[in-house]
Coordinates of C-alpha atoms in Angstrom, one line a residue:
Chain K
M384 CA 0.0 0.0 0.0
T385 CA 1.3 3.5 -0.9
T386 CA 0.7 6.3 1.6
Y387 CA 1.2 9.9 0.7
D388 CA 0.5 13.0 2.8
H389 CA -1.0 16.1 1.4
E390 CA 2.3 17.8 0.8
Q391 CA 3.7 14.8 -1.2
L392 CA 0.5 14.7 -3.3
A393 CA 0.8 18.4 -4.0
Q394 CA 4.4 17.9 -5.1
L395 CA 3.5 15.1 -7.4
L396 CA 0.5 16.8 -8.9
A397 CA 2.7 19.9 -9.6
A398 CA 5.4 17.7 -11.2
L399 CA 3.2 17.2 -14.3
P400 CA 2.0 20.6 -15.6
P401 CA 0.3 20.5 -19.0
A402 CA 2.5 20.4 -22.1
P403 CA 1.9 23.4 -24.4
M404 CA -1.5 23.0 -26.1
G405 CA -0.2 23.4 -29.6
L406 CA 2.3 20.6 -29.1
V407 CA -0.4 18.2 -27.9
A408 CA -2.7 19.1 -30.8
A409 CA 0.1 18.6 -33.3
A410 CA 0.9 15.2 -31.9
Q411 CA -2.7 14.2 -32.0
E412 CA -2.8 15.1 -35.7
L413 CA 0.0 12.8 -36.6
P414 CA -2.2 10.0 -38.0
R415 CA -4.0 12.4 -40.4
V416 CA -0.8 14.1 -41.4
R417 CA 1.0 10.9 -42.1
Q418 CA -2.0 9.6 -44.2
S419 CA -2.0 12.9 -46.2
L420 CA 1.7 12.6 -46.7
D421 CA 1.5 9.0 -47.9
D422 CA -1.3 9.9 -50.3
L423 CA 0.6 12.8 -51.7
L424 CA 3.8 10.8 -52.3
V425 CA 1.8 8.0 -54.0
R426 CA 0.3 10.6 -56.3
A427 CA 3.7 12.2 -56.9
K428 CA 5.2 8.8 -57.9
E429 CA 2.7 8.7 -60.8
D430 CA 2.5 12.4 -61.6
A431 CA 5.5 14.1 -63.0
E432 CA 4.0 17.6 -62.8
L433 CA 3.2 17.1 -59.0
R434 CA 6.8 15.9 -58.5
R435 CA 8.1 19.0 -60.3
L436 CA 5.9 21.2 -58.0
L437 CA 7.1 19.4 -54.9
V438 CA 10.7 19.9 -55.9
A439 CA 10.2 23.6 -57.0
D440 CA 8.3 24.7 -53.9
L441 CA 7.8 22.0 -51.4
E442 CA 6.4 24.2 -48.6
S443 CA 3.6 25.6 -50.8
A444 CA 2.8 22.2 -52.3
L445 CA 2.4 20.7 -48.8
A446 CA 0.3 23.6 -47.6
E447 CA -2.0 23.2 -50.6
S448 CA -2.4 19.6 -49.6
G449 CA -3.4 20.6 -46.1
I450 CA -0.1 19.6 -44.5
R451 CA 1.6 22.1 -42.3
P452 CA 5.2 22.3 -43.6
T453 CA 7.1 22.0 -40.3
P454 CA 10.9 21.4 -40.6
R455 CA 10.4 17.8 -39.6
I456 CA 7.8 17.2 -42.3
L457 CA 10.0 18.9 -44.9
D458 CA 12.9 16.7 -44.0
E459 CA 10.9 13.6 -44.2
V460 CA 9.3 14.5 -47.6
R461 CA 12.7 15.4 -49.1
T462 CA 14.1 12.0 -47.9
R463 CA 11.1 10.1 -49.3
M464 CA 11.1 12.1 -52.6
R465 CA 14.7 11.0 -53.2
R466 CA 13.5 7.4 -53.1
L467 CA 10.7 8.0 -55.7
Chain C
M1432 CA -13.0 4.3 -28.9
D1433 CA -15.2 6.7 -27.1
R1434 CA -13.2 9.4 -25.3
R1435 CA -15.5 9.0 -22.3
D1436 CA -14.0 5.6 -21.8
S1437 CA -10.4 6.9 -21.9
T1438 CA -9.8 6.9 -18.2
S1439 CA -10.8 3.3 -17.7
I1440 CA -8.9 1.8 -20.6
G1441 CA -5.5 0.3 -19.7
D1442 CA -2.3 0.9 -21.6
A1443 CA -2.3 -2.5 -23.3
Q1444 CA -5.8 -1.9 -24.6
L1445 CA -4.8 1.5 -25.8
V1446 CA -1.8 0.1 -27.7
T1447 CA -4.1 -2.5 -29.4
A1448 CA -6.6 0.2 -30.4
C1449 CA -3.9 2.5 -31.7
R1450 CA -2.3 -0.4 -33.7
G1451 CA -5.8 -1.0 -35.2
G1452 CA -5.9 2.6 -36.5
D1453 CA -8.3 4.0 -34.0
E1454 CA -7.6 7.7 -34.1
E1455 CA -9.5 8.4 -30.9
A1456 CA -7.2 5.9 -29.1
W1457 CA -4.2 7.8 -30.4
N1458 CA -5.7 11.1 -29.1
V1459 CA -6.1 9.4 -25.7
L1460 CA -2.5 8.1 -25.8
V1461 CA -1.1 11.5 -26.5
E1462 CA -3.3 13.1 -23.8
R1463 CA -2.3 10.4 -21.3
F1464 CA 1.5 10.8 -21.8
S1465 CA 1.9 14.4 -23.1
R1466 CA 2.7 15.8 -19.6
Y1467 CA 5.0 12.9 -18.8
V1468 CA 7.0 13.3 -22.0
Y1469 CA 7.3 17.0 -21.7
A1470 CA 8.3 16.8 -18.1
I1471 CA 11.1 14.3 -18.9
C1472 CA 12.4 16.7 -21.5
A1473 CA 12.0 19.9 -19.6
Q1474 CA 12.6 18.9 -16.0
G1475 CA 14.5 15.6 -16.3
F1476 CA 16.9 16.7 -19.0
R1477 CA 16.5 20.5 -18.4
L1478 CA 16.2 21.2 -22.1
S1479 CA 15.4 24.7 -23.2
A1480 CA 11.7 25.4 -24.1
A1481 CA 12.5 25.2 -27.8
D1482 CA 14.5 22.0 -27.5
A1483 CA 11.9 20.4 -25.2
E1484 CA 9.2 21.2 -27.8
D1485 CA 11.3 19.7 -30.6
A1486 CA 12.1 16.6 -28.5
F1487 CA 8.4 16.2 -27.6
Q1488 CA 7.4 16.2 -31.3
D1489 CA 10.2 13.7 -32.1
V1490 CA 9.1 11.4 -29.3
F1491 CA 5.5 11.2 -30.4
A1492 CA 6.5 10.8 -34.1
K1493 CA 8.6 7.8 -33.0
V1494 CA 5.9 6.4 -30.8
Y1495 CA 3.5 6.6 -33.7
V1496 CA 5.8 4.9 -36.2
Q1497 CA 7.3 2.4 -33.8
L1498 CA 4.3 1.3 -31.8
D1499 CA 4.1 -2.0 -33.7
R1500 CA 7.6 -2.9 -32.4
L1501 CA 6.5 -2.7 -28.7
R1502 CA 6.6 -6.3 -27.6
D1503 CA 4.8 -6.0 -24.4
P1504 CA 1.8 -3.5 -24.7
D1505 CA 1.7 -3.3 -20.9
A1506 CA 5.1 -1.8 -21.0
L1507 CA 3.9 1.3 -22.8
R1508 CA 5.0 3.8 -20.1
P1509 CA 8.6 2.5 -19.6
W1510 CA 8.9 2.2 -23.4
I1511 CA 7.8 5.8 -23.9
A1512 CA 10.2 6.9 -21.1
Q1513 CA 13.1 5.1 -22.8
L1514 CA 12.3 6.6 -26.2
T1515 CA 12.1 10.1 -24.6
R1516 CA 15.4 9.5 -22.8
R1517 CA 17.1 8.6 -26.1
V1518 CA 15.7 11.5 -28.0
C1519 CA 16.8 14.0 -25.3
L1520 CA 20.3 12.4 -25.1
D1521 CA 20.7 12.8 -28.8
R1522 CA 19.6 16.4 -28.6
L1523 CA 22.1 17.1 -25.8
R1524 CA 24.9 15.4 -27.6
T1525 CA 24.4 17.9 -30.5
G1526 CA 26.3 16.1 -33.1
D1527 CA 28.8 14.3 -30.9
R1528 CA 27.0 11.0 -30.8
E1529 CA 30.1 9.3 -29.3
L1530 CA 29.8 11.1 -25.9
P1531 CA 29.0 8.6 -23.2
V1532 CA 25.6 8.8 -21.5
E1533 CA 27.1 9.7 -18.1
D1534 CA 28.7 12.8 -19.6
V1535 CA 25.4 14.0 -21.0
E1536 CA 22.6 12.8 -18.7
P1537 CA 21.9 15.3 -15.9
D1538 CA 22.9 14.2 -12.3
G1539 CA 19.9 12.7 -10.5
F1540 CA 18.0 11.8 -13.7
D1541 CA 17.0 8.4 -12.4
D1542 CA 15.5 9.9 -9.2
Q1543 CA 13.7 12.5 -11.3
L1544 CA 12.2 9.9 -13.6
E1545 CA 11.1 7.9 -10.6
T1546 CA 9.3 10.9 -9.2
L1547 CA 7.7 11.5 -12.6
D1548 CA 6.5 7.9 -12.7
Q1549 CA 4.9 8.4 -9.3
A1550 CA 3.4 11.6 -10.5
L1551 CA 1.9 9.9 -13.5
A1552 CA 0.4 7.2 -11.2
V1553 CA -1.1 10.0 -9.0
R1554 CA -2.6 11.6 -12.1
E1555 CA -4.2 8.3 -13.2
A1556 CA -5.8 8.1 -9.7
L1557 CA -7.3 11.5 -10.2
S1558 CA -9.8 10.0 -12.6
G1559 CA -11.2 7.9 -9.7
I1560 CA -12.1 10.7 -7.4
G1561 CA -14.8 12.4 -9.4
E1562 CA -14.6 14.9 -12.2
M1563 CA -14.9 18.0 -10.0
C1564 CA -12.2 17.0 -7.6
G1565 CA -9.9 15.9 -10.3
E1566 CA -10.4 19.2 -12.2
M1567 CA -9.9 21.2 -9.0
L1568 CA -6.7 19.5 -8.0
D1569 CA -5.3 19.8 -11.5
R1570 CA -6.1 23.4 -11.8
F1571 CA -4.7 24.3 -8.4
F1572 CA -1.5 22.2 -8.3
A1573 CA -0.6 21.5 -11.9
R1574 CA -1.9 24.6 -13.7
D1575 CA -1.1 26.9 -10.8
E1576 CA -4.5 28.7 -11.0
S1577 CA -5.7 31.0 -8.2
Y1578 CA -8.8 30.2 -6.0
R1579 CA -10.6 33.0 -7.8
T1580 CA -9.9 31.6 -11.3
I1581 CA -10.9 28.1 -10.2
G1582 CA -14.0 29.4 -8.5
E1583 CA -15.0 31.2 -11.7
A1584 CA -14.3 28.2 -13.9
L1585 CA -16.1 25.7 -11.8
D1586 CA -18.8 28.1 -10.6
L1587 CA -17.9 27.8 -7.0
P1588 CA -17.5 30.5 -4.3
P1589 CA -13.7 31.2 -4.0
G1590 CA -13.9 31.1 -0.2
T1591 CA -14.8 27.4 -0.4
I1592 CA -12.0 26.3 -2.7
A1593 CA -9.3 25.7 0.0
S1594 CA -11.5 23.4 2.0
R1595 CA -12.7 21.6 -1.1
I1596 CA -9.1 21.1 -2.2
S1597 CA -8.2 19.6 1.2
R1598 CA -11.2 17.2 1.0
C1599 CA -10.2 16.2 -2.6
L1600 CA -6.7 15.5 -1.5
D1601 CA -8.1 13.2 1.2
K1602 CA -10.1 11.4 -1.5
L1603 CA -7.0 11.1 -3.7
K1604 CA -5.0 9.7 -0.8
S1605 CA -7.7 7.1 -0.1
A1606 CA -7.9 6.2 -3.8
L1607 CA -4.1 5.7 -4.0
E1608 CA -4.1 3.6 -0.7
D1609 CA -6.8 1.4 -2.2
S1610 CA -5.0 0.9 -5.5
A1611 CA -2.2 -1.5 -6.3
P1612 CA 1.2 -0.7 -4.8
L1613 CA 3.3 1.9 -6.5
T1614 CA 6.8 2.8 -5.8
R1615 CA 8.0 4.5 -2.6
P1616 CA 6.5 7.9 -1.7
V1617 CA 8.4 11.0 -2.8
G1618 CA 11.0 12.3 -0.4
R1619 CA 11.2 9.1 1.7

């Protein structure tokens, strides 16, 4: 059995403040973002014009597809584009 | 998964649901571990706010991609802790990946992680003491809100908040005493 007094409980509750809201929301969007990325890259594999657009202005092309072009996403797409 | 069930579902069930593509389960997983991951980065490794944010995003991207590799779904928490530790160590090494862990990891990290593990268990117990009590304790201790702000948010007279907090702490203490053994209490 674990016994805590009020002071210990207060310390433990204070030890986990909320993470910044934007970060939590971005992490929760990961499945949707990854699905959009996968779809985009499948299309790019078959569509030379889309590939050209992605190479010319990746940030805009991602934004138009509803994907926020964070540095991490940009790195990943560039890596995956090289394998197309 | 219905988010209303989120507090009763265990980590193993959560892993199974996430692996099955249940987006609501993923939302619950992120909600359940977001504070823990951020605290390991910011308090455990003392990363700057910007580095802690980057590390946080790295961790959840890895959790999402690597969840299928987790052999024991009941070990979700220690697995996430280990992933977070690796991400933070890589960030602290800043290019010098050969630096030994003991040169990079802050002193007392293991004790800090043990405290955060206990804190996470206490947070889980909040769900068993009623929504109002859980909300009040979270607002006062974790969000550092004043009696006045809490009173306005929960539609309660501010003069009653202190005594309510004390009663809620008693309920939390009982809930933890009734639950399975955890680790040793903090500071003992």
